[in-house]
PDB file of C-alpha atoms in Angstrom:
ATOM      1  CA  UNK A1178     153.085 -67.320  95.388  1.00  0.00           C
ATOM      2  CA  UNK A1179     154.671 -70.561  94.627  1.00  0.00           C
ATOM      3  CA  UNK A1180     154.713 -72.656  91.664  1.00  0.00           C
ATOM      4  CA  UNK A1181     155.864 -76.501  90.928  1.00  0.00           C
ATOM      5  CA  UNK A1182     156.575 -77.783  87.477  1.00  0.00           C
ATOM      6  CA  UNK A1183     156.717 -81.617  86.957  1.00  0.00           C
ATOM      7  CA  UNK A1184     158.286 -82.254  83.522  1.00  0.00           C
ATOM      8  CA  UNK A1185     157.861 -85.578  82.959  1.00  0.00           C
ATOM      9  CA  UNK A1186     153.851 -86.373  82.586  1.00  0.00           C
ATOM     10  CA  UNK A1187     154.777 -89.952  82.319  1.00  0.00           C
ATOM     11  CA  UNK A1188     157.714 -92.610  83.080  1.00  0.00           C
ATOM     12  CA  UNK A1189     157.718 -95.267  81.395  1.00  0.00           C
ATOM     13  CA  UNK A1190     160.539 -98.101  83.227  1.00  0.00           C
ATOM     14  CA  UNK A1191     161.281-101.617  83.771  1.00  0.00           C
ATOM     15  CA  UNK A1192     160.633-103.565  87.129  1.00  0.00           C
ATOM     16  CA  UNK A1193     163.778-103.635  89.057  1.00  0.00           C
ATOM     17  CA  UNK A1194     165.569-100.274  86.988  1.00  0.00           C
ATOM     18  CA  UNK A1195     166.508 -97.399  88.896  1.00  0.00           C
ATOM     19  CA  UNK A1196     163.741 -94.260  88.759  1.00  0.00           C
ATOM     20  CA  UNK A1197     164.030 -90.569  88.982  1.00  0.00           C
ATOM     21  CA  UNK A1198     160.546 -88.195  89.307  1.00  0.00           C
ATOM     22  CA  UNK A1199     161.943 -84.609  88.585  1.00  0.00           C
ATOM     23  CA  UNK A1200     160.573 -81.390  90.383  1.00  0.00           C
ATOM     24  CA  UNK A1201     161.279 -78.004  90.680  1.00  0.00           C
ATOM     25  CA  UNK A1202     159.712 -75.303  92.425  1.00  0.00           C
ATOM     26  CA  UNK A1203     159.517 -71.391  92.282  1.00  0.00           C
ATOM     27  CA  UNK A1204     158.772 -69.364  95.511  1.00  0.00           C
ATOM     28  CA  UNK A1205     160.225 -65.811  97.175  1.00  0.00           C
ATOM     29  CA  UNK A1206     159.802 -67.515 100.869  1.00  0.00           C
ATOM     30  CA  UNK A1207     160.790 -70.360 102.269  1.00  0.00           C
ATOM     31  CA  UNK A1208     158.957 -73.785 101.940  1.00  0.00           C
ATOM     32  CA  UNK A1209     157.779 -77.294 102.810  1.00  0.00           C
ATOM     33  CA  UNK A1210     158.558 -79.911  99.422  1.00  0.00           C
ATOM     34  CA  UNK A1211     155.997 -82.750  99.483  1.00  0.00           C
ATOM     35  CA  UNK A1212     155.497 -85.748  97.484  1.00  0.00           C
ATOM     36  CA  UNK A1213     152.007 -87.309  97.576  1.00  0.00           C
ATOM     37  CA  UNK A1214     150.898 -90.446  95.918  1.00  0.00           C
ATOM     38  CA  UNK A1215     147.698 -91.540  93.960  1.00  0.00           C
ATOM     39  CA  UNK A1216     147.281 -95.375  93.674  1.00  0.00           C
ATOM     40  CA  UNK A1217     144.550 -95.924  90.671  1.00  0.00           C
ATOM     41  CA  UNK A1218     141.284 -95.129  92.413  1.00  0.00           C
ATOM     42  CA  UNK A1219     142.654 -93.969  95.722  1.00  0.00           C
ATOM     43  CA  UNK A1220     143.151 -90.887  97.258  1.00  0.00           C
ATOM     44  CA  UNK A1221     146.177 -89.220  98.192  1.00  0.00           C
ATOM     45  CA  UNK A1222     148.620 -90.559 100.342  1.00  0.00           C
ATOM     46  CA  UNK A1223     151.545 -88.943 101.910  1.00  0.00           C
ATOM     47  CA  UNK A1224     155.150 -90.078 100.644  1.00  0.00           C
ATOM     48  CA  UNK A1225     157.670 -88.154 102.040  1.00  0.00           C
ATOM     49  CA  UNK A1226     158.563 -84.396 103.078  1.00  0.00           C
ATOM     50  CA  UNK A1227     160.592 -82.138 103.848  1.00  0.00           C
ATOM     51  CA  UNK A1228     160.369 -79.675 106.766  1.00  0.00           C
ATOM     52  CA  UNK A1229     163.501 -78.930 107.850  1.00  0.00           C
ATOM     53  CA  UNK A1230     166.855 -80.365 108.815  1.00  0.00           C
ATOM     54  CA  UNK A1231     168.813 -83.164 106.793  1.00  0.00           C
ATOM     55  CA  UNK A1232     168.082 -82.523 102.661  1.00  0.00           C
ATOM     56  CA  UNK A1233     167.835 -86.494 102.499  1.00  0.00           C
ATOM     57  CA  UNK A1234     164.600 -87.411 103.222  1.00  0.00           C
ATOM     58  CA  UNK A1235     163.662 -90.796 102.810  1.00  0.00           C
ATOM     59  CA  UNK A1236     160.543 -93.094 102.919  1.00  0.00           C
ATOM     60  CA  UNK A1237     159.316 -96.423 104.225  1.00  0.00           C
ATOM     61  CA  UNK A1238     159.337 -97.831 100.311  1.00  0.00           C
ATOM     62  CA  UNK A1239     162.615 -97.223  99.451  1.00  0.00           C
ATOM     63  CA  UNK A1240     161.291 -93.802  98.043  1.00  0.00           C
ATOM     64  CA  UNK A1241     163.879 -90.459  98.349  1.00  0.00           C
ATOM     65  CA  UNK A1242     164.484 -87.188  97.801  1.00  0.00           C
ATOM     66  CA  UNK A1243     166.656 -84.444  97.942  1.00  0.00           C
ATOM     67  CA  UNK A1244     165.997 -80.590  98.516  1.00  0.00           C
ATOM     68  CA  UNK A1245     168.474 -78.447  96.410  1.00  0.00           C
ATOM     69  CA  UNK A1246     167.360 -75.459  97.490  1.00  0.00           C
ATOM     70  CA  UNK A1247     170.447 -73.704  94.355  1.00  0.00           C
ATOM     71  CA  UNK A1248     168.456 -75.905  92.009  1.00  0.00           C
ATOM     72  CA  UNK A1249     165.431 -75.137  93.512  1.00  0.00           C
ATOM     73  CA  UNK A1250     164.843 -78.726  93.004  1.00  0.00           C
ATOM     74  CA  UNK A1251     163.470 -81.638  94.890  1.00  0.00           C
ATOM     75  CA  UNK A1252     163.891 -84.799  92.729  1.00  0.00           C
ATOM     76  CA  UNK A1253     162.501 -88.118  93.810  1.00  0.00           C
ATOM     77  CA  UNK A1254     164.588 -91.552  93.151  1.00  0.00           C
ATOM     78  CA  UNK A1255     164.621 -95.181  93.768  1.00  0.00           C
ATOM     79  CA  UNK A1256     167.134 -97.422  93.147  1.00  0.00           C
ATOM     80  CA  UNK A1257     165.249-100.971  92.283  1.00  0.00           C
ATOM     81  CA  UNK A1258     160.983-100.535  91.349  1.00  0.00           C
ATOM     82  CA  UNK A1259     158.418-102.883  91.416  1.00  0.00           C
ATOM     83  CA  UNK A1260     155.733-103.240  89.835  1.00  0.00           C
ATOM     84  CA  UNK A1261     153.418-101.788  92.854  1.00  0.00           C
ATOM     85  CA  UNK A1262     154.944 -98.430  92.709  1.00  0.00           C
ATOM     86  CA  UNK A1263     153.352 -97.852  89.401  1.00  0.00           C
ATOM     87  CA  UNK A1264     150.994 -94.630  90.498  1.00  0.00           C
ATOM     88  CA  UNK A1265     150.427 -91.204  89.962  1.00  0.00           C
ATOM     89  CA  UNK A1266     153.308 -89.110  92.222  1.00  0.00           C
ATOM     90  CA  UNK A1267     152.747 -85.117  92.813  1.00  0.00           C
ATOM     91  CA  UNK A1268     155.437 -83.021  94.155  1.00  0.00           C
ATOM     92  CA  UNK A1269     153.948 -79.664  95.907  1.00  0.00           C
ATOM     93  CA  UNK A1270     155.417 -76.995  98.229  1.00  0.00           C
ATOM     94  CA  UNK A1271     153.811 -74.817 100.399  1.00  0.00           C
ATOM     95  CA  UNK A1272     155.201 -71.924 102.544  1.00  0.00           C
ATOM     96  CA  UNK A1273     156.093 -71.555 106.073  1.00  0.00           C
ATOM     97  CA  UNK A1274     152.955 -69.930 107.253  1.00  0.00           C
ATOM     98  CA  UNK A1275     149.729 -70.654 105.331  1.00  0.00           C
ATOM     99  CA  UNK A1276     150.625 -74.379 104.853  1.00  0.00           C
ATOM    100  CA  UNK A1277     148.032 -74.556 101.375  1.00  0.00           C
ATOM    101  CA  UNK A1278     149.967 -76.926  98.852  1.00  0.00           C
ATOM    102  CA  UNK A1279     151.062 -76.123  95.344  1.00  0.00           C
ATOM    103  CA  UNK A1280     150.793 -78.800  93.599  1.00  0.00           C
ATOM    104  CA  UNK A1281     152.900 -79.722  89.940  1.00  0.00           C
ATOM    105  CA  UNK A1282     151.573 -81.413  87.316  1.00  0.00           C
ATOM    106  CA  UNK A1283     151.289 -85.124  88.467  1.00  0.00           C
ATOM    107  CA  UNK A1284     154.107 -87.756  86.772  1.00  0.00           C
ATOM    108  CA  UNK A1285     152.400 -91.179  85.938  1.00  0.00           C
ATOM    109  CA  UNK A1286     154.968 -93.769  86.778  1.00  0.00           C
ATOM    110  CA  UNK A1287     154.174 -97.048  84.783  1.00  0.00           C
ATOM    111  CA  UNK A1288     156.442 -99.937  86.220  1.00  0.00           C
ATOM    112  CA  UNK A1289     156.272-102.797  83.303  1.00  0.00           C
ATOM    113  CA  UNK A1290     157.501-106.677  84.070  1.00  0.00           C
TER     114      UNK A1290
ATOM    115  CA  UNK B 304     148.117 -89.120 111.827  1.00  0.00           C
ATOM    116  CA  UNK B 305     144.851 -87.697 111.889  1.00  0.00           C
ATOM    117  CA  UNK B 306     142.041 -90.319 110.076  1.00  0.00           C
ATOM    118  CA  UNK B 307     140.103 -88.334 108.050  1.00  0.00           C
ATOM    119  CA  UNK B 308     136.737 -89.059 107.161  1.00  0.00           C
ATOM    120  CA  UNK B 309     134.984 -87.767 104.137  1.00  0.00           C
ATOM    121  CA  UNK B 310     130.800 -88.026 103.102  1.00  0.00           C
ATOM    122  CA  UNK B 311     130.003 -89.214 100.460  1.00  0.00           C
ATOM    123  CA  UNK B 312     132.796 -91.200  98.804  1.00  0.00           C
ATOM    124  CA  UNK B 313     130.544 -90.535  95.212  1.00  0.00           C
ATOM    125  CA  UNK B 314     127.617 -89.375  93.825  1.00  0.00           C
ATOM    126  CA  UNK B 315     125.884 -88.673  90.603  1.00  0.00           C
ATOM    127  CA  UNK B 316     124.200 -85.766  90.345  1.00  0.00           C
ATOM    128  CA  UNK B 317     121.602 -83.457  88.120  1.00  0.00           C
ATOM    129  CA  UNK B 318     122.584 -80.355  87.109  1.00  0.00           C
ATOM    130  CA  UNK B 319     121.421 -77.423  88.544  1.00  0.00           C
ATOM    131  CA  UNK B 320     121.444 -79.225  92.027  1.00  0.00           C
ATOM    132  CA  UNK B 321     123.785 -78.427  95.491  1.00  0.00           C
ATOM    133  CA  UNK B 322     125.690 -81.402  97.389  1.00  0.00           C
ATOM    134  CA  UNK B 323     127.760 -80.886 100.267  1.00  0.00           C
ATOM    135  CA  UNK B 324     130.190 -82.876 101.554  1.00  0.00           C
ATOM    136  CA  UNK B 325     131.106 -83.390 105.148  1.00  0.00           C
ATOM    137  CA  UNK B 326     135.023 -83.573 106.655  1.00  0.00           C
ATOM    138  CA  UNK B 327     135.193 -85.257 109.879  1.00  0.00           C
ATOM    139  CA  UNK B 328     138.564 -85.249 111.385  1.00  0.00           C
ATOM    140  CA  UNK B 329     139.000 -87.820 114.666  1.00  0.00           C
ATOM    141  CA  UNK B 330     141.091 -84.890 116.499  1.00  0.00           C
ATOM    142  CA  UNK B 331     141.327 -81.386 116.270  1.00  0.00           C
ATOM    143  CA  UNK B 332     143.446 -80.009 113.786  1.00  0.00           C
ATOM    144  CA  UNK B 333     144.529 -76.038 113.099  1.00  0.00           C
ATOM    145  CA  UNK B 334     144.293 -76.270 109.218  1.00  0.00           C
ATOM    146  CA  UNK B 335     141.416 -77.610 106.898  1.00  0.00           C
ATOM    147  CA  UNK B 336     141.290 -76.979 103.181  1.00  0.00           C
ATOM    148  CA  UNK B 337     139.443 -78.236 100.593  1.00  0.00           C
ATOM    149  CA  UNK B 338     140.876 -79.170  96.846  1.00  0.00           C
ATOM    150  CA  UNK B 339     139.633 -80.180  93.563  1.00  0.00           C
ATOM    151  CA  UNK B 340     141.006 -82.215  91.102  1.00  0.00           C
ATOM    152  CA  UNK B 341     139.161 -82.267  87.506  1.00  0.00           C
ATOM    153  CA  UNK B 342     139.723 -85.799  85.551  1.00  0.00           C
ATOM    154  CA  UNK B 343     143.143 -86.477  84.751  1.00  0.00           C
ATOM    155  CA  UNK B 344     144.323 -83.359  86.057  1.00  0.00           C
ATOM    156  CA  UNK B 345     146.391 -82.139  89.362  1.00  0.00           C
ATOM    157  CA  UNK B 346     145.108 -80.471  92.821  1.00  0.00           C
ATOM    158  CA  UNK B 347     144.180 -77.422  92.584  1.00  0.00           C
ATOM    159  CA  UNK B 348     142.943 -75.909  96.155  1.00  0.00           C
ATOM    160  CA  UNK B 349     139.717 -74.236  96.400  1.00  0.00           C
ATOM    161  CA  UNK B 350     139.742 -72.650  99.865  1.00  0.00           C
ATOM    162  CA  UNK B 351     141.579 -72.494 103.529  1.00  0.00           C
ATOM    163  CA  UNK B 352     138.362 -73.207 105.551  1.00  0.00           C
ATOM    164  CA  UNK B 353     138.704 -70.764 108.471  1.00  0.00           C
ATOM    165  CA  UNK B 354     137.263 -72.183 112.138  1.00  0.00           C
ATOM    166  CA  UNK B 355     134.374 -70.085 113.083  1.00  0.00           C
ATOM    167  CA  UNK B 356     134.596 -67.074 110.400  1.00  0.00           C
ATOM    168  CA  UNK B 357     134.352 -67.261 106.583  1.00  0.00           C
ATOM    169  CA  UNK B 358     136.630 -69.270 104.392  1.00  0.00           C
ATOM    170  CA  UNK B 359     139.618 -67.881 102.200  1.00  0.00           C
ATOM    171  CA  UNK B 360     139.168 -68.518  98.333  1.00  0.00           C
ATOM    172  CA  UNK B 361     141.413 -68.964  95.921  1.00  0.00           C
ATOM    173  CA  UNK B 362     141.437 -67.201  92.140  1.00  0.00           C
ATOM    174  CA  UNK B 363     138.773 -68.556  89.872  1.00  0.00           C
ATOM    175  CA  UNK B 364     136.623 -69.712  92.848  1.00  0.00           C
ATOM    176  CA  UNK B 365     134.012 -67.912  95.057  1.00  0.00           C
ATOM    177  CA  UNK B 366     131.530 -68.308  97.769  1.00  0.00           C
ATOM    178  CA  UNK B 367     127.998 -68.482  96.396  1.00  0.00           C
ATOM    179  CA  UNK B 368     129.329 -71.415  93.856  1.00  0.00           C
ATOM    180  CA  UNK B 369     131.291 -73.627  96.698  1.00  0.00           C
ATOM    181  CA  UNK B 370     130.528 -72.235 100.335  1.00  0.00           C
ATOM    182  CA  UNK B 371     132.107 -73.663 103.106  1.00  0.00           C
ATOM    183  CA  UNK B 372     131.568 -74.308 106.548  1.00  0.00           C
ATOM    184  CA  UNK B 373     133.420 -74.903 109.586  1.00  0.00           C
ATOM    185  CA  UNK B 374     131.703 -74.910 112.572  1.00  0.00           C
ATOM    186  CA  UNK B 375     134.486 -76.088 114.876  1.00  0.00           C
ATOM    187  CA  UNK B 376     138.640 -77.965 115.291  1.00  0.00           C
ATOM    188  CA  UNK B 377     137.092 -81.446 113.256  1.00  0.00           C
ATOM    189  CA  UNK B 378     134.192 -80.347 110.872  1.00  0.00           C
ATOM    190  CA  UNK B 379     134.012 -78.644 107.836  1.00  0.00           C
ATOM    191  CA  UNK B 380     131.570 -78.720 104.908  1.00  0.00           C
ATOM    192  CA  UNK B 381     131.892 -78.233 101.202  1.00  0.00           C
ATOM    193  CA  UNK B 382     128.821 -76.782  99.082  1.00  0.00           C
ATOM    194  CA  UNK B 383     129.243 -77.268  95.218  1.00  0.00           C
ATOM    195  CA  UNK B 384     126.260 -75.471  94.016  1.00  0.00           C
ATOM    196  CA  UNK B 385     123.729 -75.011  91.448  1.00  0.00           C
ATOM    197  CA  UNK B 386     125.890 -78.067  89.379  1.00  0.00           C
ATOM    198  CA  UNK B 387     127.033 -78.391  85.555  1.00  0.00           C
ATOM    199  CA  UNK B 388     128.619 -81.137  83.964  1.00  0.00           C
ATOM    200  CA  UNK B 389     132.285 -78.754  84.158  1.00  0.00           C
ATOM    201  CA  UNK B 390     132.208 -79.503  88.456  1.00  0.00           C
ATOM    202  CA  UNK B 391     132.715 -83.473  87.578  1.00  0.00           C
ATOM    203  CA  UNK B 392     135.822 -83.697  89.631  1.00  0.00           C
ATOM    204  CA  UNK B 393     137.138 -85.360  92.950  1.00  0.00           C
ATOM    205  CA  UNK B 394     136.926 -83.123  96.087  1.00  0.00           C
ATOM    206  CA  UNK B 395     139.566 -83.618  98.838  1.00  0.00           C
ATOM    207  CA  UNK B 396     139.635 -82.720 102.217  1.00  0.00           C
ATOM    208  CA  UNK B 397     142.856 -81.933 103.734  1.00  0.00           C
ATOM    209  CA  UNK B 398     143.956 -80.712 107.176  1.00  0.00           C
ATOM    210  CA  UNK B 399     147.250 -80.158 109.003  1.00  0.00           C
ATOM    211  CA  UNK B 400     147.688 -80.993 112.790  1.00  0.00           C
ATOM    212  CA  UNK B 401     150.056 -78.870 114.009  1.00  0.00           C
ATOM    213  CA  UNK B 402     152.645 -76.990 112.391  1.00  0.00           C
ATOM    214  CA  UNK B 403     155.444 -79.576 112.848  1.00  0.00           C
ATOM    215  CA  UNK B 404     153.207 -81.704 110.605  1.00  0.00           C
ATOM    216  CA  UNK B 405     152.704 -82.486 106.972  1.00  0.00           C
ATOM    217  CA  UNK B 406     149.472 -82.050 105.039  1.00  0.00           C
ATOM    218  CA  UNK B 407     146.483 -85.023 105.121  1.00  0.00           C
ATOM    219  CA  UNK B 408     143.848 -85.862 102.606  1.00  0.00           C
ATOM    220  CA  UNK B 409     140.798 -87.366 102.788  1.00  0.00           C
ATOM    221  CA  UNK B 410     139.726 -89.949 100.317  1.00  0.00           C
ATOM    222  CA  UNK B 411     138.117 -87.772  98.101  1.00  0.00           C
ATOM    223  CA  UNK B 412     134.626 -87.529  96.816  1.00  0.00           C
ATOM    224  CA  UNK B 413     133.690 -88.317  93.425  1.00  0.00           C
ATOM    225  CA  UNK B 414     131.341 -86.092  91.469  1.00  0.00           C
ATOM    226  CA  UNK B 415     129.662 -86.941  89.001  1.00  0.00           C
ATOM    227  CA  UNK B 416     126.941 -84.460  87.383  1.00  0.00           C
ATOM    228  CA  UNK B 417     124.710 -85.160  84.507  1.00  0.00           C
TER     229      UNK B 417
END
C-alpha cells in the first residue's frame, strides 16, 4: 500500500514569487508520482508525471518536479506565478502494476496581485 | 489523450434513491476506475472496474451500496444506491490507456442528495 502526505493545506504567495508544493510518499514497490490539478469548479487535469527516466519532469506552464526517490519526495516548483495558477494541486503515486492513484491531501495555492 | 465523457455532470437527488452514472471513453482503454471526492476533501478511489467480471473495491466501500458495471474497453457505470445526505460528493471517472500512460479523469459528477 502506498500513502502521500501533502503538508501544506494551503500557500498563500505573491504573483510573480517563486512557489514550492511539497510531497512525499510511502510505498514498499516501485511507483508512478503524479500531480493533478483542480481549477475552481473543474475537474481534474493532468500536470505532470513521472514514469521513468530523467527525475526532472517538467510541464507546459512552467510547472516542475523532481523525484527523490532517498527523500522519497516529489516536490513541485515554479520559479515566477501568476495569478491563473491559483488552484487546488494533488500529488498521488500509484504502483507499477495496478495503476489506482493515492492521492495526498490537496495544497490550495492562492496566487494574490 | 483519451476524451472522457461522463453522464450527468450534476444532479440533486432524494434520499433513499439510486443514480448511475455513465463513463464513455472515445477509445478503448485497459484501466477504468471510479473515485470520490467528499466536499473539500481529496480522491479517494472507490473501485478498479474490471472489463467483463466484477469490480475490485476498496476498504470502506462495497457492492450493493455503489455497483459497477463494465460491459466492454469504453463503458462503465457507477450505481450510488439507496442515497443519504453523507454520498454528497463528486464522482470521477478515470481510465489509463496503456501502460506507458498516465491516469485520466473525467469531469466529475456532482451529487447532491437531499
Amino acid at each position: 500500500a502506498q500513502s502521500v502526505t501533502q503538508l501544506d493545506s494551503q500557500v498563500p504567495v505573491f504573483e510573480e514569487a517563486p512557489v514550492e508544493l511539497r510531497c512525499n510518499y510511502s510505498s514498499s514497490v516501485s511507483v508512478y508520482l503524479f500531480w493533478y490539478v483542480q481549477y475552481p469548479n473543474q475537474g481534474l487535469q493532468l500536470l505532470l508525471k513521472y514514469l521513468s527516466g530523467s527525475t526532472l519532469v517538467e510541464s507546459i506552464n512552467g510547472f516542475e518536479a523532481e523525484f527523490n526517490k532517498s527523500q522519497t519526495s516529489f516536490h513541485l516548483r515554479k520559479p515566477s506565478v501568476h495569478i491563473s495558477d491559483t488552484a487546488e494541486y494533488f500529488c498521488a503515486v500509484s504502483d507499477t502494476g495496478r495503476r489506482a492513484l493515492t492521492f495526498g491531501s490537496g495544497t490550495r495555492l492562492q496566487v494574490q496581485p | 489523450s483519451a476524451v472522457i465523457s461522463q453522464k450527468p455532470s450534476r444532479d440533486i437527488c432524494q434520499r433513499g434513491t439510486s443514480l448511475t452514472i455513465q463513463c464513455q471513453v472515445d477509445s478503448q482503454v485497459t484501466m477504468m476506475f471510479w473515485y470520490r471526492q467528499q466536499p473539500g476533501q481529496s480522491l479517494t478511489l472507490i473501485a478498479t472496474a474490471n472489463q467483463g467480471s466484477e469490480a475490485t473495491y476498496e476498504s470502506g466501500f462495497v457492492i450493493d451500496k455503489f455497483p459497477i458495471s463494465r460491459p466492454n474497453l469504453t463503458f462503465s457505470t457507477l450505481t450510488v444506491s439507496n442515497m443519504s445526505p453523507e454520498d454528497s460528493s463528486i464522482y470521477l471517472c478515470s481510465v489509463v490507456g496503456d501502460s506507458n500512460q498516465p491516469q485520466h479523469f473525467g469531469d466529475g459528477t456532482r451529487l447532491s442528495i437531499l
